[in-house]
Amino acid sequence: MMERNPVRRWTLAVLALCLVIFVYNLFADRLAPYTPQAVVQAYIAGIAPEVAGRVVEVNVADNQRVAAGQPLFRMDAEPYEIAVQQAEAKLAAVGQTIGASTAAVATAEAILAEARAQADNVREQTWRVLELVKKGTYATARADQANAQIKAAEANVQQAEAEVERARQNLGPRGQNNPQLREAMAVLQQARLNLVHTQVLAPADGLITNLQLTVGQYASPGQALMTFIDLGDYWVSAEFRENSLGNITPGDRAEIVFDVLPGRVFPAIVHNVGWGVARGGQTGPGGELPTIRNNSGWVRDPQRFPVRLSMATDAVPQGIRYNSQANAIVYADDNPFTRAIGWLWIRLVSVLTYAT
């Protein structure tokens, strides 16, 4: 009987194993895609004052958790308190001016009413004089005198009407529509708002990091003095190869392993799949596409796209940080074989994370 060649047997076994792995990878890349390029993301914002001033109190420390509405720092409020007092005084002065203008309008209207009444009386007397002149009771000169009186009375009425119009223009619209009053009220409202802005509060529950602030420092509007990380919405941005995206859809089940928490696997779901990335260079946080870093290799680097993985609020583990690295797998198909292999693989990765 011919003895079997062990070298040939092992060679065939290795080739068969390689073939199985190759075939599995062809299917797994589409049915249970895996990526070691995943990072923890959250909404971040630079905390900057809306008014200028000297910092007189810092209420937080670097890398401190804060609650929504918690004071972060306070600036010298005295200049803004003075501005409020000035605005209040201006509003009072405008009120007095409007009151005086209102009184002037009332006086002008009273004078106009008196002039009109006097003109009516002169007209009536003139009519009587003219009737008597026609009858020959009065001389013709009396008619001329009466006509002159009525013209003078009408001139007084016109002058009084002009004074009323001038007084009304000086007063402007009445009540809240008065432009002087509206301007004074707006100045006071802005002064009070600036005073409120001398104290900067946390916008939501989160964490303060990159604190660059001390008492005595002069702060300018829009100048970020610390970074705020919103802890209310964490997600994992997993960068999958382009040929792995074909079957990934929102709602697919996923699992994540965080480098900071080796040995543990966390459930997640696909929230959405990115539709574009930038090519090379750094990009800003808003209005631009995310830049993906591709690993180098002996073949052309595959393009990667971000897939957003969401975790339940109560499932977000303690200890993960913004931009913490992670491994992720998505179960994009119900095939039990690929699911089982993927399930085993991500748990093997969680154990190997101890050594990385």
XYZ file of C-alpha atoms in Angstrom:
356
model
C 0.000 0.000 0.000
C 1.369 3.379 -1.019
C 2.279 5.685 1.932
C 0.665 9.126 1.848
C 2.921 12.161 1.449
C 2.439 14.359 4.592
C 3.825 17.449 2.835
C 1.309 17.101 0.048
C -1.452 16.530 2.550
C -0.596 19.665 4.537
C -0.211 21.667 1.352
C -3.675 20.659 0.200
C -5.087 21.435 3.632
C -3.544 24.909 3.638
C -4.768 25.570 0.107
C -8.256 24.404 1.046
C -8.226 26.644 4.123
C -7.080 29.607 2.034
C -9.846 28.910 -0.459
C -12.431 28.763 2.323
C -11.143 32.031 3.812
C -11.136 33.678 0.379
C -14.696 32.580 -0.376
C -15.829 33.625 3.098
C -14.254 37.057 2.703
C -16.045 37.511 -0.613
C -19.379 36.945 1.092
C -18.541 38.424 4.496
C -17.509 41.757 2.979
C -21.079 42.115 1.782
C -23.129 40.136 4.301
C -21.247 40.868 7.543
C -18.749 43.651 6.786
C -16.137 44.395 9.436
C -13.879 47.416 9.910
C -11.147 48.281 12.407
C -11.466 51.954 11.423
C -14.177 53.332 13.671
C -14.168 56.279 16.069
C -16.529 57.665 18.693
C -18.166 60.925 17.644
C -20.313 63.533 19.396
C -21.441 67.090 18.850
C -18.797 69.579 19.958
C -18.866 73.355 20.177
C -16.458 76.097 21.098
C -17.732 78.081 24.086
C -17.267 81.791 23.419
C -18.797 84.885 25.033
C -21.234 87.092 23.147
C -19.921 90.279 24.786
C -16.448 91.558 25.569
C -15.087 91.913 29.070
C -12.571 90.907 31.699
C -13.115 87.492 33.284
C -13.741 87.782 37.028
C -14.810 84.218 37.829
C -14.188 80.752 36.349
C -16.666 78.151 37.614
C -15.375 74.967 35.954
C -12.173 72.981 35.622
C -10.712 71.266 32.587
C -12.346 67.917 31.686
C -15.261 68.512 34.068
C -18.805 67.298 33.508
C -21.426 70.042 33.543
C -25.213 70.190 33.558
C -27.392 72.283 31.273
C -27.543 75.867 32.530
C -24.572 75.484 34.871
C -22.399 78.656 35.070
C -19.091 78.263 33.236
C -17.518 81.685 33.745
C -18.485 85.272 34.461
C -17.178 88.572 33.132
C -17.115 91.993 34.772
C -20.734 93.158 34.662
C -20.228 96.745 35.886
C -19.890 98.363 32.421
C -23.061 96.599 31.287
C -24.946 97.557 34.449
C -24.040 101.188 33.716
C -25.250 100.729 30.133
C -28.593 99.451 31.455
C -28.931 102.489 33.730
C -28.137 104.816 30.828
C -30.714 103.085 28.630
C -33.333 103.330 31.383
C -32.585 107.053 31.782
C -32.848 107.562 28.028
C -36.183 105.767 27.952
C -37.460 108.001 30.765
C -36.244 111.113 28.915
C -37.959 109.951 25.747
C -41.121 109.424 27.759
C -40.920 112.973 29.060
C -40.267 114.285 25.566
C -43.239 112.376 24.223
C -45.335 113.693 27.105
C -44.310 117.266 26.327
C -44.963 116.713 22.630
C -48.366 115.253 23.431
C -49.172 118.325 25.532
C -47.997 120.569 22.683
C -50.340 118.770 20.294
C -53.227 119.197 22.722
C -52.462 122.918 23.111
C -52.221 123.416 19.340
C -55.507 121.578 18.825
C -57.186 123.798 21.444
C -55.881 126.936 19.736
C -57.135 125.596 16.398
C -60.574 124.935 17.833
C -60.690 128.451 19.248
C -59.568 129.944 15.896
C -62.250 128.006 14.020
C -64.928 129.124 16.471
C -63.785 132.717 16.155
C -63.772 132.426 12.352
C -67.346 131.086 12.415
C -68.399 134.013 14.602
C -66.710 136.524 12.261
C -68.435 134.953 9.235
C -71.808 135.271 10.907
C -71.186 138.930 11.833
C -69.866 139.689 8.350
C -73.006 138.223 6.796
C -75.154 140.529 8.935
C -73.057 143.594 8.088
C -73.274 142.842 4.363
C -77.058 142.526 4.616
C -77.276 145.906 6.344
C -74.965 147.448 3.735
C -77.313 146.182 0.999
C -80.239 147.832 2.776
C -78.272 151.047 3.084
C -78.164 150.933 6.863
C -74.347 150.784 6.868
C -71.938 152.524 4.581
C -70.016 150.539 1.951
C -66.827 151.000 3.965
C -68.277 148.746 6.654
C -68.495 145.916 4.102
C -64.812 146.259 3.274
C -63.965 146.248 6.955
C -66.069 143.081 7.530
C -64.412 141.253 4.615
C -60.984 142.124 5.999
C -61.948 140.691 9.393
C -63.097 137.384 7.902
C -59.863 137.043 5.909
C -57.867 137.650 9.083
C -59.903 135.010 10.953
C -59.376 132.454 8.175
C -55.636 133.211 8.202
C -55.605 132.539 11.951
C -57.295 129.178 11.312
C -54.703 128.215 8.693
C -51.866 129.200 11.026
C -53.398 127.153 13.866
C -53.776 124.134 11.540
C -50.102 124.435 10.583
C -49.109 124.518 14.272
C -51.151 121.374 14.941
C -49.491 119.564 12.025
C -46.030 120.644 13.209
C -46.753 119.446 16.755
C -48.051 116.095 15.479
C -44.938 115.588 13.343
C -42.722 116.326 16.342
C -44.680 113.793 18.394
C -44.773 111.100 15.715
C -47.041 108.020 15.969
C -48.766 107.571 19.297
C -48.194 104.756 21.800
C -45.850 101.823 21.106
C -45.531 102.813 17.440
C -43.634 105.972 18.294
C -40.156 105.600 16.692
C -38.355 107.449 19.496
C -40.012 105.217 22.082
C -39.284 102.054 20.092
C -35.630 103.017 19.699
C -35.232 103.737 23.413
C -36.935 100.450 24.334
C -34.706 98.511 21.907
C -31.562 100.102 23.367
C -32.694 99.132 26.874
C -33.522 95.577 25.775
C -30.084 95.166 24.163
C -28.366 96.572 27.257
C -30.189 94.098 29.498
C -29.360 91.236 27.125
C -25.672 92.188 27.135
C -25.757 92.195 30.938
C -27.200 88.667 30.960
C -24.483 87.531 28.540
C -21.731 88.510 30.983
C -22.376 85.099 32.556
C -21.834 82.152 30.205
C -23.821 78.967 30.891
C -23.489 75.377 29.704
C -25.791 74.833 26.683
C -26.617 71.232 27.645
C -25.391 68.287 29.694
C -21.844 67.666 28.602
C -18.163 67.906 29.300
C -15.751 70.837 29.267
C -12.305 70.219 27.801
C -9.428 72.243 26.354
C -10.058 74.954 28.954
C -7.946 78.029 28.169
C -9.283 80.586 30.620
C -8.219 82.251 33.846
C -9.385 85.128 36.024
C -8.210 88.483 34.696
C -8.120 87.361 31.075
C -9.844 89.646 28.573
C -12.448 87.799 26.500
C -13.679 88.933 23.105
C -16.983 88.045 21.412
C -16.706 84.873 19.345
C -13.320 83.887 20.827
C -13.583 80.241 21.962
C -12.211 79.790 25.475
C -13.091 76.121 25.987
C -14.572 73.164 24.117
C -17.947 71.671 24.997
C -18.708 68.015 24.193
C -22.413 67.179 24.185
C -22.893 63.930 26.103
C -26.507 63.594 25.048
C -25.789 62.062 21.644
C -22.862 59.700 21.069
C -22.396 57.675 17.905
C -19.692 55.643 16.200
C -18.492 56.603 12.737
C -17.305 53.357 11.137
C -15.350 53.644 7.887
C -16.270 50.694 5.654
C -14.786 49.816 2.286
C -16.899 50.891 -0.641
C -17.546 47.333 -1.795
C -18.948 46.520 1.674
C -21.764 49.060 1.475
C -24.021 47.259 -0.995
C -26.197 45.510 1.592
C -25.860 47.921 4.530
C -29.147 49.708 5.213
C -30.397 51.833 8.124
C -31.732 49.620 10.897
C -29.234 46.776 10.386
C -27.902 45.282 13.609
C -24.248 45.935 14.431
C -21.740 45.244 17.191
C -18.876 47.406 18.423
C -15.665 46.770 20.358
C -13.998 49.811 21.933
C -10.236 49.881 22.407
C -10.732 51.442 25.831
C -13.004 48.556 26.925
C -11.338 45.331 25.726
C -13.187 42.065 26.101
C -16.623 43.658 25.802
C -18.974 43.787 22.803
C -21.711 46.428 22.580
C -24.864 46.300 20.426
C -25.688 49.058 17.942
C -27.757 49.718 14.841
C -26.987 51.393 11.530
C -28.356 54.933 11.596
C -27.295 56.012 8.103
C -24.640 55.538 5.424
C -22.485 58.424 4.203
C -23.010 59.606 0.635
C -19.730 61.401 0.065
C -16.188 61.929 1.317
C -13.407 64.375 0.520
C -10.151 63.277 -1.056
C -7.039 64.380 0.833
C -6.347 67.408 2.997
C -8.005 68.524 6.194
C -11.585 69.724 6.230
C -13.501 71.954 8.576
C -16.273 70.721 10.895
C -19.164 72.303 9.025
C -20.284 72.588 5.429
C -17.646 70.228 4.060
C -17.386 66.498 3.447
C -15.558 64.212 5.887
C -12.043 63.167 4.960
C -11.276 59.433 5.136
C -7.781 58.072 5.731
C -7.208 54.874 3.734
C -4.734 52.236 4.861
C -1.828 51.634 2.482
C -1.367 48.289 0.732
C 0.163 46.567 -2.256
C -3.001 47.071 -4.267
C -5.048 50.190 -4.818
C -6.434 51.471 -1.546
C -10.194 50.910 -1.433
C -12.298 53.991 -0.875
C -14.027 54.079 2.482
C -17.285 55.749 3.474
C -18.544 56.553 6.975
C -21.422 54.533 8.375
C -23.065 56.029 11.445
C -23.786 53.482 14.171
C -26.115 54.495 16.993
C -26.344 53.033 20.469
C -29.240 53.212 22.901
C -28.784 55.977 25.475
C -28.695 53.494 28.359
C -26.249 51.283 26.435
C -23.525 53.920 25.997
C -20.660 52.661 28.173
C -18.822 54.809 30.678
C -15.243 55.650 29.837
C -15.441 56.177 26.080
C -14.116 59.487 24.826
C -14.548 61.657 21.779
C -12.535 60.076 18.917
C -11.923 56.872 20.887
C -11.050 54.069 18.459
C -13.257 51.054 17.922
C -13.866 47.987 15.748
C -17.293 47.405 14.221
C -19.203 44.726 12.363
C -22.588 45.048 10.638
C -24.920 42.096 10.111
C -26.319 43.143 6.747
C -27.956 39.781 5.931
C -29.854 37.026 7.722
C -27.479 34.296 6.535
C -26.846 32.195 9.677
C -23.355 31.099 8.604
C -21.949 34.587 8.020
C -23.706 35.832 11.146
C -22.140 33.082 13.232
C -18.655 33.675 11.837
C -19.048 37.431 12.294
C -20.286 36.914 15.856
C -17.227 34.798 16.669
C -14.848 37.186 14.885
C -15.925 40.348 16.715
C -15.566 38.528 20.042
C -12.120 37.331 19.079
C -11.267 40.948 18.256
C -12.551 42.017 21.679
C -10.106 39.609 23.316
C -7.216 40.620 21.059
C -7.884 44.246 22.018
C -6.205 43.510 25.355
C -2.916 43.199 23.471
C -3.259 46.326 21.309
